[in-house]
PDB file of C-alpha atoms and ligand atoms in Angstrom:
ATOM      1  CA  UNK A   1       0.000   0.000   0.000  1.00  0.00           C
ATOM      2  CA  UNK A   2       1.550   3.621  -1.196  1.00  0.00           C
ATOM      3  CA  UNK A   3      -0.289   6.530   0.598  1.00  0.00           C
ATOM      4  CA  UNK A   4       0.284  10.307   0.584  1.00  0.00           C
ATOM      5  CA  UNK A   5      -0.753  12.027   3.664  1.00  0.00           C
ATOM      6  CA  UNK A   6      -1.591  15.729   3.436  1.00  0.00           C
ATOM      7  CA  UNK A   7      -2.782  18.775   5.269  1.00  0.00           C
ATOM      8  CA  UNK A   8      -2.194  22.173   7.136  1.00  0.00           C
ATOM      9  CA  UNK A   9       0.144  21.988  10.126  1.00  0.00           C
ATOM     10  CA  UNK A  10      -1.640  20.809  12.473  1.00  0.00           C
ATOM     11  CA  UNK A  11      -4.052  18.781  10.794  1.00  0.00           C
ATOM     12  CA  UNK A  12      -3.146  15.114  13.138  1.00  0.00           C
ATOM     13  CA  UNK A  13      -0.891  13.829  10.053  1.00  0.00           C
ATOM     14  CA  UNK A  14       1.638  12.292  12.404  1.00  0.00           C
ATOM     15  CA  UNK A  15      -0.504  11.347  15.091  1.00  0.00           C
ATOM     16  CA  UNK A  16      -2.409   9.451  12.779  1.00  0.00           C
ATOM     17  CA  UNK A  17       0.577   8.243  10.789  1.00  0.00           C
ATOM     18  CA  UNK A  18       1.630   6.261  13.614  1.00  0.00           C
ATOM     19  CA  UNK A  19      -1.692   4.397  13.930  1.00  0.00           C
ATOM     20  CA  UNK A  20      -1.697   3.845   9.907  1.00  0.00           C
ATOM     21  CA  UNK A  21       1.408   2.333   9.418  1.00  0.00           C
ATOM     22  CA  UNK A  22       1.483   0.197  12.916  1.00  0.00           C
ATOM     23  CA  UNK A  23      -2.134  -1.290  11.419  1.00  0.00           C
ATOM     24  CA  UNK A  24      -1.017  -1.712   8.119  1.00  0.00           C
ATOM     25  CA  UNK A  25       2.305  -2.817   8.673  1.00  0.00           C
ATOM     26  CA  UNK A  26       4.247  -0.179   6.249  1.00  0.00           C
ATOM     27  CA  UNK A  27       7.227   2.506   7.305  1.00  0.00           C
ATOM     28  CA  UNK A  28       6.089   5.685   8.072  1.00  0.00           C
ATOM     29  CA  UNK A  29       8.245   8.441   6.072  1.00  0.00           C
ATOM     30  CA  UNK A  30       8.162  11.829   7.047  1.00  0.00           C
ATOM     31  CA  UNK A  31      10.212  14.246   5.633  1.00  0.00           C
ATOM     32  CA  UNK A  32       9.744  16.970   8.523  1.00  0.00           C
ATOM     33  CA  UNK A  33      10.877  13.963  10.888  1.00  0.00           C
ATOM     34  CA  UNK A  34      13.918  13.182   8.458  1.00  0.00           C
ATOM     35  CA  UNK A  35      14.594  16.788   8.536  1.00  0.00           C
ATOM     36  CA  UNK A  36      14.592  17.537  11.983  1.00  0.00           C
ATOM     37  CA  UNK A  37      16.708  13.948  12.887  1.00  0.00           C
ATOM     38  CA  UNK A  38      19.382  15.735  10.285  1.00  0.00           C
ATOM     39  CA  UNK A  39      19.427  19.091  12.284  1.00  0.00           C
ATOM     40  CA  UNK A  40      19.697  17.523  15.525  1.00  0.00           C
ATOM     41  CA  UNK A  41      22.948  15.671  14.087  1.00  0.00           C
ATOM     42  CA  UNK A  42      24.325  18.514  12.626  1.00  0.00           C
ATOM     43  CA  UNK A  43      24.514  16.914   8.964  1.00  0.00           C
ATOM     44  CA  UNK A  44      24.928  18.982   6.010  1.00  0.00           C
ATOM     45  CA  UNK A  45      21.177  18.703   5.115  1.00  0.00           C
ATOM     46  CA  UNK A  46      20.536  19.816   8.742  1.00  0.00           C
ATOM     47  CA  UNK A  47      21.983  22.782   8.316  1.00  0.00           C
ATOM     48  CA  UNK A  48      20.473  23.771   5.066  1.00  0.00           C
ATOM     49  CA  UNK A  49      17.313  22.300   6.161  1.00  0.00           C
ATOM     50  CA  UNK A  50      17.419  24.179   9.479  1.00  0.00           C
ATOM     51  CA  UNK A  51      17.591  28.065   7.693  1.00  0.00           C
ATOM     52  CA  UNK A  52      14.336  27.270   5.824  1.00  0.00           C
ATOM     53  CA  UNK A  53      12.061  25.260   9.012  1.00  0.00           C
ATOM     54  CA  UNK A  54      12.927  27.795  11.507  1.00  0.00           C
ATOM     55  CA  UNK A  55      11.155  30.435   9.203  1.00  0.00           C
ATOM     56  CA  UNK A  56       8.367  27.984   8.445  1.00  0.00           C
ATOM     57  CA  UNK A  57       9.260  28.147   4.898  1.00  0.00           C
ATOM     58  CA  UNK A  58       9.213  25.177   2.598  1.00  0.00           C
ATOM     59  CA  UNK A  59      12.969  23.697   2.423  1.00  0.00           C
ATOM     60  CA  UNK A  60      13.777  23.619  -1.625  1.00  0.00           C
ATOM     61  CA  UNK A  61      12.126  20.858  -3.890  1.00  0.00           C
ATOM     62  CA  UNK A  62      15.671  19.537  -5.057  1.00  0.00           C
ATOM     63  CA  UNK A  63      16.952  18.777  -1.772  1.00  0.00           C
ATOM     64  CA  UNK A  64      13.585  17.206  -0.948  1.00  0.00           C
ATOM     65  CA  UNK A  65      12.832  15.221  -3.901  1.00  0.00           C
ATOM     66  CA  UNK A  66      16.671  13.920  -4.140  1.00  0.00           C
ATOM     67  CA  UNK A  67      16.073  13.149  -0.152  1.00  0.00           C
ATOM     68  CA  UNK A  68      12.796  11.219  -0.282  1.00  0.00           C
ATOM     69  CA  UNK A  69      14.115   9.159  -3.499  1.00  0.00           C
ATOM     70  CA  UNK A  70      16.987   8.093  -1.799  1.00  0.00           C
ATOM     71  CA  UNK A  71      15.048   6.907   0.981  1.00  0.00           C
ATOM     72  CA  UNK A  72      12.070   5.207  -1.244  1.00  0.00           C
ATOM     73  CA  UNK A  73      14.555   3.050  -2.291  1.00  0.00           C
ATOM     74  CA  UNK A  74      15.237   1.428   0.823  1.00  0.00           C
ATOM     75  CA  UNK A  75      14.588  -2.137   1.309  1.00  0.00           C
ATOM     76  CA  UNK A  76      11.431  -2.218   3.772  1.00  0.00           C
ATOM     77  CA  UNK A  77       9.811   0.151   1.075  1.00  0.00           C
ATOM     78  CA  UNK A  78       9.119  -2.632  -1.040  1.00  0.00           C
ATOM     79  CA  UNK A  79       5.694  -3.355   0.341  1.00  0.00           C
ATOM     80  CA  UNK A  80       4.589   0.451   0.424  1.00  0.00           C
ATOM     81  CA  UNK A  81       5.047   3.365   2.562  1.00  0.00           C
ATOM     82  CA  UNK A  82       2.990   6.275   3.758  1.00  0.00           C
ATOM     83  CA  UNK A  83       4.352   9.747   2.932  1.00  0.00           C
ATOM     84  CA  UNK A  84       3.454  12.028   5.536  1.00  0.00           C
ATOM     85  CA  UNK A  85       4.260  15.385   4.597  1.00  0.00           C
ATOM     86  CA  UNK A  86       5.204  14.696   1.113  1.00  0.00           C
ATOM     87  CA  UNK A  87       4.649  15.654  -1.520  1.00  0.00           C
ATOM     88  CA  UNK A  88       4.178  19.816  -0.291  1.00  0.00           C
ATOM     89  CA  UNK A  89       4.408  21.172  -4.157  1.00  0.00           C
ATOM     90  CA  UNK A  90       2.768  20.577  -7.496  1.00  0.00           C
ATOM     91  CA  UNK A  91       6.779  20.300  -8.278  1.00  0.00           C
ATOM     92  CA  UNK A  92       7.056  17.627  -5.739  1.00  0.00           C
ATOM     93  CA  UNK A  93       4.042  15.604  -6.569  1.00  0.00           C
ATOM     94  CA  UNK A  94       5.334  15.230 -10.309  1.00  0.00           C
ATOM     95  CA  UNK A  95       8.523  13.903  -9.124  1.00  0.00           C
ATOM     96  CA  UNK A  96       6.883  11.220  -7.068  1.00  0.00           C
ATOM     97  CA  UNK A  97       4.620  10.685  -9.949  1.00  0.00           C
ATOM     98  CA  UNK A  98       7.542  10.221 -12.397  1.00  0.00           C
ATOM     99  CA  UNK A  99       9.361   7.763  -9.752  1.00  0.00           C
ATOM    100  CA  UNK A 100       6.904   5.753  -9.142  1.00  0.00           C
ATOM    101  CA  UNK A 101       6.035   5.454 -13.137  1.00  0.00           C
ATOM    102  CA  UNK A 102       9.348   3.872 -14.061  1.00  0.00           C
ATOM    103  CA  UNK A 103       9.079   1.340 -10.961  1.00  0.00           C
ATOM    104  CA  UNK A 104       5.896   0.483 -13.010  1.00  0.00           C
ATOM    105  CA  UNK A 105       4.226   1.618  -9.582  1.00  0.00           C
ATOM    106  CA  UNK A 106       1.117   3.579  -8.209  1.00  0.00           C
ATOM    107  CA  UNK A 107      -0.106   5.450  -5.547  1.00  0.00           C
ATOM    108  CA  UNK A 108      -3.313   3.965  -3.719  1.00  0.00           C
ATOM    109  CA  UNK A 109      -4.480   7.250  -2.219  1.00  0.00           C
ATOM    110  CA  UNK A 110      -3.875  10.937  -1.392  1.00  0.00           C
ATOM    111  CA  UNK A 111      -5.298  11.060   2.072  1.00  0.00           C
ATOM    112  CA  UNK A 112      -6.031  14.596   2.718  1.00  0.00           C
ATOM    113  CA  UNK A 113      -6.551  15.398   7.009  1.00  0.00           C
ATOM    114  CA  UNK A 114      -8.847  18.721   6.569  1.00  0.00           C
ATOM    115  CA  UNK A 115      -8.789  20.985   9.517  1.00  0.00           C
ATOM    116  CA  UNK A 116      -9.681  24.513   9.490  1.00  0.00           C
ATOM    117  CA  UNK A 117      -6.906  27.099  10.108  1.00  0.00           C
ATOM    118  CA  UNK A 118      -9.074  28.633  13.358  1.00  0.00           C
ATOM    119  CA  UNK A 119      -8.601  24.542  14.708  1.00  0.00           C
ATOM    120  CA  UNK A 120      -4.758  24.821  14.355  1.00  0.00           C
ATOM    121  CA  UNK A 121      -2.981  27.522  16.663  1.00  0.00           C
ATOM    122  CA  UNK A 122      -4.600  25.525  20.156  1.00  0.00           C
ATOM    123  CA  UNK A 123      -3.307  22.392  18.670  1.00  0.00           C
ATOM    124  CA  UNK A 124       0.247  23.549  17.462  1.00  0.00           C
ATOM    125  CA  UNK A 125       1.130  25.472  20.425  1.00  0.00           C
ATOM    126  CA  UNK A 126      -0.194  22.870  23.053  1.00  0.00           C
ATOM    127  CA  UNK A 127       2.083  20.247  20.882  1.00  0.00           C
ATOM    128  CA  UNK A 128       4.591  18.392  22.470  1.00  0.00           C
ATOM    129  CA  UNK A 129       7.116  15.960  20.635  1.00  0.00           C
ATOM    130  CA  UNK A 130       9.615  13.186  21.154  1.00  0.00           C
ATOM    131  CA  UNK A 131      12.806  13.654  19.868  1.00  0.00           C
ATOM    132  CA  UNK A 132      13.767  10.192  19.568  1.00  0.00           C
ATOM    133  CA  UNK A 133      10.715   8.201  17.859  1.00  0.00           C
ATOM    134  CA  UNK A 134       8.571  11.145  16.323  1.00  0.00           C
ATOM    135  CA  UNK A 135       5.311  10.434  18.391  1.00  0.00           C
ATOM    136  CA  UNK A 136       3.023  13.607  18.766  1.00  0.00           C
ATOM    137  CA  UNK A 137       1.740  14.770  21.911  1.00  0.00           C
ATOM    138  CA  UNK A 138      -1.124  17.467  22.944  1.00  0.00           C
ATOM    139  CA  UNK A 139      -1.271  18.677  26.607  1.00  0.00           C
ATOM    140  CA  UNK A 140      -4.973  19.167  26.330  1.00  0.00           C
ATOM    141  CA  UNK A 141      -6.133  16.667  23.524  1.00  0.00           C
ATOM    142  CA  UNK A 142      -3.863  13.893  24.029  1.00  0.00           C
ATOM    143  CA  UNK A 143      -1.450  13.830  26.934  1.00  0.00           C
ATOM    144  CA  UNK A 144       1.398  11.567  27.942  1.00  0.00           C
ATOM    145  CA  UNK A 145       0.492   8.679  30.191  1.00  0.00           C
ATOM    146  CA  UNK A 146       3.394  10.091  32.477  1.00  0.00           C
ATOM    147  CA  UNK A 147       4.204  13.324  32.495  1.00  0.00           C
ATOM    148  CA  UNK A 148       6.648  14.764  30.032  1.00  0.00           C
ATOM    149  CA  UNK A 149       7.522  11.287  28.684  1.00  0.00           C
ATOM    150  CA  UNK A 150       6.974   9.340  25.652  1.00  0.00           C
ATOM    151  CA  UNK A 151       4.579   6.641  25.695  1.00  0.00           C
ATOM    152  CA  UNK A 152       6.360   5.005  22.935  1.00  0.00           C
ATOM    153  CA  UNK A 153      10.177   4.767  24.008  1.00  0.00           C
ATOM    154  CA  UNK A 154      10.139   6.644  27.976  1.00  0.00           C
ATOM    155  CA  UNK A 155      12.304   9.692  26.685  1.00  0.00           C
ATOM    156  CA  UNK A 156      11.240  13.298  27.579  1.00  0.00           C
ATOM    157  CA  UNK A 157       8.930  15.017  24.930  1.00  0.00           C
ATOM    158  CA  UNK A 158       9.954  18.675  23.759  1.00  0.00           C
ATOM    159  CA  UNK A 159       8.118  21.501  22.316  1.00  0.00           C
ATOM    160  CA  UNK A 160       8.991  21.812  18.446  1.00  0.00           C
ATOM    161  CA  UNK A 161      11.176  25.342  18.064  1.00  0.00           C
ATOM    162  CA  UNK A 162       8.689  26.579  14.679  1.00  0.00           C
ATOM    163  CA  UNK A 163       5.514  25.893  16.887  1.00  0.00           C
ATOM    164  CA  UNK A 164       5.681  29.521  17.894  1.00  0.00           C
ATOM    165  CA  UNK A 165       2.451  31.473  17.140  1.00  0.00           C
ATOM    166  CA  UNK A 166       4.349  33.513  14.364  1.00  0.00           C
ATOM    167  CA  UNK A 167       5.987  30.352  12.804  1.00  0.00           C
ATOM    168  CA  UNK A 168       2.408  28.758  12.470  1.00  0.00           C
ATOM    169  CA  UNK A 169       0.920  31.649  11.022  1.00  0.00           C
ATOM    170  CA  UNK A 170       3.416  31.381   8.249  1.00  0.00           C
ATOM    171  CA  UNK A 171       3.606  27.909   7.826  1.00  0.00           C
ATOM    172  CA  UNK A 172      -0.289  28.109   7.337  1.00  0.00           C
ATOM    173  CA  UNK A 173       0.093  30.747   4.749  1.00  0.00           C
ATOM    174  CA  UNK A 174       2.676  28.443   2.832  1.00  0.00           C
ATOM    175  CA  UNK A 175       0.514  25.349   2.787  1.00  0.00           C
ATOM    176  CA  UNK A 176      -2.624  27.580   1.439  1.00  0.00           C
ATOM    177  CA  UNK A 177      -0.167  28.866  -1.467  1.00  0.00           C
ATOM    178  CA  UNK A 178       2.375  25.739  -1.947  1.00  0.00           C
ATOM    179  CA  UNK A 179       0.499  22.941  -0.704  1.00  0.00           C
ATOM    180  CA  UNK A 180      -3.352  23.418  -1.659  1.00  0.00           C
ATOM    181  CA  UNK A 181      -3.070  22.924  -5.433  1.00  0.00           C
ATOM    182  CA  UNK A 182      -2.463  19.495  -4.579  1.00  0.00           C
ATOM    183  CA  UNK A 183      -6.052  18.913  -3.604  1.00  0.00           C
ATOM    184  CA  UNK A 184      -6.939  19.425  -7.123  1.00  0.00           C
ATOM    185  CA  UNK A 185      -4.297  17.319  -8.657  1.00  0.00           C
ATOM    186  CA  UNK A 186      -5.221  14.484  -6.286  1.00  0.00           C
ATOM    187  CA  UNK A 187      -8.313  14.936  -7.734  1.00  0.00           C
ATOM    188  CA  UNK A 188      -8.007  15.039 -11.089  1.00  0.00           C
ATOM    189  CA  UNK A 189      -5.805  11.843 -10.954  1.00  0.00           C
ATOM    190  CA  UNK A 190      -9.041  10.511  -9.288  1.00  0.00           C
ATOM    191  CA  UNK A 191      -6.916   9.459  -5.904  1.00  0.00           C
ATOM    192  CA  UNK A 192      -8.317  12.254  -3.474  1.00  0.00           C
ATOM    193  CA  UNK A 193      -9.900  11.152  -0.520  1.00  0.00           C
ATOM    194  CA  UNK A 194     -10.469  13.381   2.394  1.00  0.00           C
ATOM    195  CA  UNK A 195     -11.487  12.691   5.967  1.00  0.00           C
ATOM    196  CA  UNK A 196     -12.686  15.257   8.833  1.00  0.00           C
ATOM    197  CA  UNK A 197      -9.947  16.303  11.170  1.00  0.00           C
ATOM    198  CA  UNK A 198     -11.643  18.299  13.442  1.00  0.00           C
ATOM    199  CA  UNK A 199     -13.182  15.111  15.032  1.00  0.00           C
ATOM    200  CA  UNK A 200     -11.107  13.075  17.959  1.00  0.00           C
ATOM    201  CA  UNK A 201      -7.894  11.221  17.009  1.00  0.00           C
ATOM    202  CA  UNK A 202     -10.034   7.772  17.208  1.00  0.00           C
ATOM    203  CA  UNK A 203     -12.502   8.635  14.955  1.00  0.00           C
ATOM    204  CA  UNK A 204     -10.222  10.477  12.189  1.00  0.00           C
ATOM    205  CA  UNK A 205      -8.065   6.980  12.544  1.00  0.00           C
ATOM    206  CA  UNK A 206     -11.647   4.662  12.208  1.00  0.00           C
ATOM    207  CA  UNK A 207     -12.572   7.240   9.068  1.00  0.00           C
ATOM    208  CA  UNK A 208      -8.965   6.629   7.741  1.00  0.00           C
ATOM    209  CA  UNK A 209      -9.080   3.091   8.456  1.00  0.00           C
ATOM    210  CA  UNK A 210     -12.653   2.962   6.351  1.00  0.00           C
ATOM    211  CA  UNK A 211     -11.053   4.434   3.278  1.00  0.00           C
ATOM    212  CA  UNK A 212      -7.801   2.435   3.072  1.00  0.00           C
ATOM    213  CA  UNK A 213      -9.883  -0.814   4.007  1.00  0.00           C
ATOM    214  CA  UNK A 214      -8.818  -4.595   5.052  1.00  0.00           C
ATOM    215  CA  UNK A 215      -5.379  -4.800   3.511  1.00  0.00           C
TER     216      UNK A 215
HETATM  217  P1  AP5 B 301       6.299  18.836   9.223  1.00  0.00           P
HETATM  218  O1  AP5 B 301       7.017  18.268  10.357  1.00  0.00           O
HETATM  219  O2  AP5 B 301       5.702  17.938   8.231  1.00  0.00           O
HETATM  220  O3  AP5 B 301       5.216  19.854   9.771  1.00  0.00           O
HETATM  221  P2  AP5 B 301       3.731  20.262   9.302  1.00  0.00           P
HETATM  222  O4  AP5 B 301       3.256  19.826   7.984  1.00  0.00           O
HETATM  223  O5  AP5 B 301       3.678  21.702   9.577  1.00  0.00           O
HETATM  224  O6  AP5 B 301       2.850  19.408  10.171  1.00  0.00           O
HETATM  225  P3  AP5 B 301       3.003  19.140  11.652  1.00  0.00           P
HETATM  226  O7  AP5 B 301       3.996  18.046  11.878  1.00  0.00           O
HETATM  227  O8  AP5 B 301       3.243  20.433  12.359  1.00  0.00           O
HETATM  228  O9  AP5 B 301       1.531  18.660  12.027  1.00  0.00           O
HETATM  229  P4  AP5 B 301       0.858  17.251  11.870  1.00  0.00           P
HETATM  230  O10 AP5 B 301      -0.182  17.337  10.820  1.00  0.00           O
HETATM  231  O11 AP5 B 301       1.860  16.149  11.794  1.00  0.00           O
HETATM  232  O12 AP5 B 301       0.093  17.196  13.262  1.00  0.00           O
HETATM  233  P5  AP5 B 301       0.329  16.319  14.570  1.00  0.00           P
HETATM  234  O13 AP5 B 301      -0.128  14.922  14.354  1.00  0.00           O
HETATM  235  O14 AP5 B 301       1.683  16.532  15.125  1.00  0.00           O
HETATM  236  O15 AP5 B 301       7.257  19.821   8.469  1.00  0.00           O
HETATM  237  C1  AP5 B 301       8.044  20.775   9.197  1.00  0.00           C
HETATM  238  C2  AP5 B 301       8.837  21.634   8.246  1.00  0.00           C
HETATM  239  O16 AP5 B 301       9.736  20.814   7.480  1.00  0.00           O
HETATM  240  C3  AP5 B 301       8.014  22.385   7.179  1.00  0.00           C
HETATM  241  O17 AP5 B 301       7.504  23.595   7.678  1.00  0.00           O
HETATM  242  C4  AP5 B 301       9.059  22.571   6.085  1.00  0.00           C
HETATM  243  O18 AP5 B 301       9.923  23.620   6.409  1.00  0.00           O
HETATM  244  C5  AP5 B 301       9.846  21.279   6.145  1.00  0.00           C
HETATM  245  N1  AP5 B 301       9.289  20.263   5.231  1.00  0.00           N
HETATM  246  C6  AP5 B 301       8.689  19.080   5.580  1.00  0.00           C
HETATM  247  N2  AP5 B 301       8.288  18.416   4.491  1.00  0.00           N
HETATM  248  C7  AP5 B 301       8.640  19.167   3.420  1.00  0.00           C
HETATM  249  C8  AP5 B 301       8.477  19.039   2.017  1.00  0.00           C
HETATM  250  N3  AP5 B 301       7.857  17.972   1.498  1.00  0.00           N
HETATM  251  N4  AP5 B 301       8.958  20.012   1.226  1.00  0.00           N
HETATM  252  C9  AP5 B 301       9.588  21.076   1.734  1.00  0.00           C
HETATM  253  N5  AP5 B 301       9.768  21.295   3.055  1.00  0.00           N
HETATM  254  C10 AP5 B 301       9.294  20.346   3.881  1.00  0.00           C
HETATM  255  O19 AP5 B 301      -0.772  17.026  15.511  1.00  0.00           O
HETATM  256  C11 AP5 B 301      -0.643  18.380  15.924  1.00  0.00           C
HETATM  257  C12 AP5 B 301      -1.145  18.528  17.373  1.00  0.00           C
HETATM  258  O20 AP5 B 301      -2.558  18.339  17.417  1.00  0.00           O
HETATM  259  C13 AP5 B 301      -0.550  17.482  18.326  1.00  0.00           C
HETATM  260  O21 AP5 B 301      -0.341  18.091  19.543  1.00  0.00           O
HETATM  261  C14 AP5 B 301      -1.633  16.405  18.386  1.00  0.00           C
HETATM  262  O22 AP5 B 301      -1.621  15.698  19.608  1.00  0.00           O
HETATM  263  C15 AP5 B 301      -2.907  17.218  18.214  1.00  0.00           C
HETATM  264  N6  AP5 B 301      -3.964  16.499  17.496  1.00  0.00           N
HETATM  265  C16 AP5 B 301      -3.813  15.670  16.428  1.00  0.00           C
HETATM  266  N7  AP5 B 301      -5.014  15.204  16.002  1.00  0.00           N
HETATM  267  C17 AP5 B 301      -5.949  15.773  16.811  1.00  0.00           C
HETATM  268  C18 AP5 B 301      -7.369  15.708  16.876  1.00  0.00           C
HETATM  269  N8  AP5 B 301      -8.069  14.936  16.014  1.00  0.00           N
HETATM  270  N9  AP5 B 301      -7.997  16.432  17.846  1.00  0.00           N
HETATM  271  C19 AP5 B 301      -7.282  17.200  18.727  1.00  0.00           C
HETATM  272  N10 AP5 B 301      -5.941  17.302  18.704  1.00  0.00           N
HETATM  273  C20 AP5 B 301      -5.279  16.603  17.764  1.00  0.00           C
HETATM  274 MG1   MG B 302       3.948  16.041  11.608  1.00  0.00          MG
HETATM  275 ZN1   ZN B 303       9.316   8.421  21.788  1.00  0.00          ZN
END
């Protein structure tokens, strides 16, 4: 199974990314989560990466697309993957589209998470993360078992540095310019499907869950 997963900051893509791919049995990729793993080693593509995030602009398609290739190609990719956060750009999606076309592959869907922006400051700013496995964290909507630690792996969650109420107004601005057109692309290639997510976690997961079916 080959799944896009799309929408604003915010929108529950990696909360329910874990879910997905635990059910379904796939690797979840996410390029912010590849990103931000880079900066916090201090790689080259960290530090590139890092000028672009902190402003809450889009980091350039090249160094994306070349990323995301390189990482499609991986061995437990042979049995699918959801993208979660990719593709961000018209420029992006074509990229995918072309790579997957001389694998002789396809996507299954373009899951789009729709939240309105007036949903997404509460959710960003109450955010916390773990640095170590990715897992998402809300201190209203969905808070650690113990405090400050991850559920997943025990280590201490942190509060992402472009969740700042300035960062998410521009990252919201970026995704309505860069990242909406996709919605119609999707849907002209007839693999749109979108699910509510303003409802709770559990019921955005049992709506995904519907449209992906028994694999
Ligand atoms: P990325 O890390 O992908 O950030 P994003 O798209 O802004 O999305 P978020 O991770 O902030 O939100 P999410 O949808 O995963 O929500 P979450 O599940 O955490 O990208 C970061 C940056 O990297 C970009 O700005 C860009 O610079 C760069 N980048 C990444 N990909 C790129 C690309 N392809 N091209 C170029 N640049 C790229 O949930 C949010 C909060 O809400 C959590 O606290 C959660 O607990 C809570 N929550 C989730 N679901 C619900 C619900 N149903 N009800 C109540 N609360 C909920
Ligand atoms: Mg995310
Ligand atoms: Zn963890």
């Amino acid at each position: 199974m080959k799944v896009v997963l799309f929408g604003p900051p915010g929108a529950g893509k990696g909360t329910q990314a874990k879910s997905i791919c635990n059910r379904y049995s796939i690797p979840h990729i996410s390029t912010g989560d590849i990103f931000r793993k880079n900066i916090s080693e201090n790689t080259p593509l960290g530090i590139e990466a890092k000028k672009y995030i902190d402003n809450g602009q889009l980091v350039p398609d090249e160094v994306t697309i070349n990323m995301v290739k390189d990482r499609l190609q991986a061995e437990d990719c042979k049995l699918g993957y959801l993208l979660d956060g990719f593709p961000r750009t018209v420029h992006q999606a074509n990229a995918l589209e072309e790579f997957l076309y001389d694998r002789k592959e396809s996507l299954d869907t373009a899951l789009l998470i729709q939240v309105p922006s007036e949903f997404i400051l509460e959710r960003m700013t109450g955010r916390r993360v773990c640095p170590s496995c990715g897992a998402s964290y809300h201190v209203k909507f969905n808070p650690t078992k113990i405090e400050s630690k991850c559920d997943v792996c025990g280590s201490d969650i942190i509060q992402r540095k472009d969740d700042s109420e300035e960062t998410v107004k521009e990252r919201l601005a970026v995704y309505e310019r860069q990242t909406q057109p996709l919605i119609e692309y999707y849907k002209d290639k007839d693999l749109l499907s979108v699910v509510d997510g303003t409802k709770a976690i559990n019921e955005v997961f049992e709506s995904i869950c519907k449209i992906l079916g028994s694999e």
